[in-house]
Amino acid sequence: IIRVRTNADGSLVDMRSVSRVGVSDMGANAARIRAFQQALRERGI
């Protein structure tokens, strides 16, 4: 889930990722979110 909201300073991006199968994904979802955040930063978003 990705939610983008505007605020007084620009915008705020909230991200959430949950495993669909099993209890743990061994950190894979967190790694995907960090990679996506890095890609946004590299593009100046």
CSV table of N, CA and C in Angstrom, one decimal:
chain,number,residue,atom,x,y,z
A,1,ILE,N,0.9,-1.2,0.0
A,1,ILE,CA,0.0,0.0,0.0
A,1,ILE,C,0.9,1.2,0.0
A,2,ILE,N,0.6,2.1,-0.9
A,2,ILE,CA,1.4,3.4,-0.9
A,2,ILE,C,0.4,4.5,-0.9
A,3,ARG,N,0.6,5.5,0.0
A,3,ARG,CA,-0.3,6.6,0.2
A,3,ARG,C,0.6,7.9,0.1
A,4,VAL,N,0.2,8.8,-0.8
A,4,VAL,CA,0.9,10.1,-0.9
A,4,VAL,C,-0.1,11.2,-0.5
A,5,ARG,N,0.4,12.0,0.5
A,5,ARG,CA,-0.4,13.1,1.0
A,5,ARG,C,0.4,14.4,0.9
A,6,THR,N,-0.2,15.5,0.6
A,6,THR,CA,0.4,16.8,0.6
A,6,THR,C,0.4,17.3,2.0
A,7,ASN,N,1.4,18.1,2.4
A,7,ASN,CA,1.5,18.8,3.6
A,7,ASN,C,2.1,20.2,3.4
A,8,ALA,N,2.3,21.0,4.5
A,8,ALA,CA,2.8,22.3,4.3
A,8,ALA,C,4.2,22.3,3.7
A,9,ASP,N,5.0,21.3,3.9
A,9,ASP,CA,6.4,21.2,3.4
A,9,ASP,C,6.5,20.6,2.1
A,10,GLY,N,5.5,20.0,1.5
A,10,GLY,CA,5.5,19.3,0.2
A,10,GLY,C,4.6,18.1,0.2
A,11,SER,N,5.1,17.0,0.4
A,11,SER,CA,4.3,15.8,0.5
A,11,SER,C,4.9,14.7,1.4
A,12,LEU,N,4.1,13.8,1.7
A,12,LEU,CA,4.4,12.7,2.6
A,12,LEU,C,4.0,11.4,2.0
A,13,VAL,N,5.0,10.4,1.9
A,13,VAL,CA,4.7,9.1,1.3
A,13,VAL,C,4.7,8.1,2.4
A,14,ASP,N,3.6,7.4,2.6
A,14,ASP,CA,3.5,6.3,3.5
A,14,ASP,C,3.5,5.0,2.7
A,15,MET,N,4.2,4.0,3.2
A,15,MET,CA,4.3,2.7,2.5
A,15,MET,C,4.1,1.6,3.5
A,16,ARG,N,3.4,0.5,3.1
A,16,ARG,CA,3.2,-0.7,4.0
A,16,ARG,C,3.2,-1.9,3.1
A,17,SER,N,3.9,-2.9,3.5
A,17,SER,CA,3.9,-4.2,2.8
A,17,SER,C,3.8,-5.3,3.8
A,18,VAL,N,2.9,-6.3,3.5
A,18,VAL,CA,2.6,-7.4,4.4
A,18,VAL,C,2.7,-8.7,3.6
A,19,SER,N,3.3,-9.7,4.2
A,19,SER,CA,3.4,-11.0,3.6
A,19,SER,C,2.0,-11.6,3.4
A,20,ARG,N,1.8,-12.2,2.3
A,20,ARG,CA,0.5,-12.8,2.0
A,20,ARG,C,0.5,-14.3,2.5
A,21,VAL,N,1.6,-14.9,2.5
A,21,VAL,CA,1.7,-16.3,2.9
A,21,VAL,C,2.7,-16.4,4.0
A,22,GLY,N,2.3,-17.2,5.1
A,22,GLY,CA,3.2,-17.4,6.2
A,22,GLY,C,3.3,-16.2,7.2
A,23,VAL,N,4.1,-16.4,8.2
A,23,VAL,CA,4.2,-15.4,9.2
A,23,VAL,C,5.3,-14.3,8.9
A,24,SER,N,6.4,-14.8,8.4
A,24,SER,CA,7.5,-13.9,8.2
A,24,SER,C,8.0,-14.0,6.7
A,25,ASP,N,8.5,-12.9,6.2
A,25,ASP,CA,9.1,-12.9,4.9
A,25,ASP,C,10.6,-12.7,5.0
A,26,MET,N,11.2,-12.8,6.2
A,26,MET,CA,12.6,-12.7,6.4
A,26,MET,C,13.2,-11.3,6.0
A,27,GLY,N,12.4,-10.3,6.1
A,27,GLY,CA,12.8,-8.9,5.8
A,27,GLY,C,12.7,-8.5,4.4
A,28,ALA,N,12.1,-9.4,3.5
A,28,ALA,CA,12.0,-9.1,2.1
A,28,ALA,C,11.1,-7.8,1.8
A,29,ASN,N,10.0,-7.7,2.5
A,29,ASN,CA,9.1,-6.6,2.3
A,29,ASN,C,9.8,-5.3,2.7
A,30,ALA,N,10.5,-5.3,3.8
A,30,ALA,CA,11.2,-4.1,4.3
A,30,ALA,C,12.2,-3.7,3.3
A,31,ALA,N,12.9,-4.7,2.7
A,31,ALA,CA,14.0,-4.4,1.7
A,31,ALA,C,13.3,-3.8,0.5
A,32,ARG,N,12.2,-4.3,0.1
A,32,ARG,CA,11.5,-3.7,-1.1
A,32,ARG,C,11.1,-2.3,-0.9
A,33,ILE,N,10.6,-2.0,0.3
A,33,ILE,CA,10.2,-0.6,0.6
A,33,ILE,C,11.4,0.3,0.6
A,34,ARG,N,12.5,-0.1,1.2
A,34,ARG,CA,13.7,0.7,1.3
A,34,ARG,C,14.2,1.0,-0.2
A,35,ALA,N,14.2,0.0,-1.0
A,35,ALA,CA,14.6,0.1,-2.4
A,35,ALA,C,13.7,1.1,-3.1
A,36,PHE,N,12.4,1.0,-2.9
A,36,PHE,CA,11.4,1.9,-3.5
A,36,PHE,C,11.7,3.4,-3.1
A,37,GLN,N,11.9,3.5,-1.8
A,37,GLN,CA,12.2,4.9,-1.2
A,37,GLN,C,13.5,5.4,-1.8
A,38,GLN,N,14.5,4.6,-1.9
A,38,GLN,CA,15.7,5.1,-2.5
A,38,GLN,C,15.5,5.5,-4.0
A,39,ALA,N,14.7,4.8,-4.7
A,39,ALA,CA,14.4,5.1,-6.1
A,39,ALA,C,13.7,6.5,-6.2
A,40,LEU,N,12.8,6.7,-5.3
A,40,LEU,CA,12.1,8.0,-5.2
A,40,LEU,C,13.1,9.1,-4.9
A,41,ARG,N,14.0,8.9,-4.0
A,41,ARG,CA,15.0,9.9,-3.6
A,41,ARG,C,15.9,10.2,-4.8
A,42,GLU,N,16.3,9.2,-5.5
A,42,GLU,CA,17.2,9.4,-6.7
A,42,GLU,C,16.5,10.2,-7.8
A,43,ARG,N,15.2,10.1,-7.9
A,43,ARG,CA,14.5,10.9,-8.9
A,43,ARG,C,14.0,12.2,-8.4
A,44,GLY,N,14.4,12.5,-7.1
A,44,GLY,CA,14.0,13.8,-6.5
A,44,GLY,C,12.5,13.9,-6.2
A,45,ILE,N,11.9,12.8,-5.9
A,45,ILE,CA,10.5,12.7,-5.6
A,45,ILE,C,10.3,12.6,-4.1
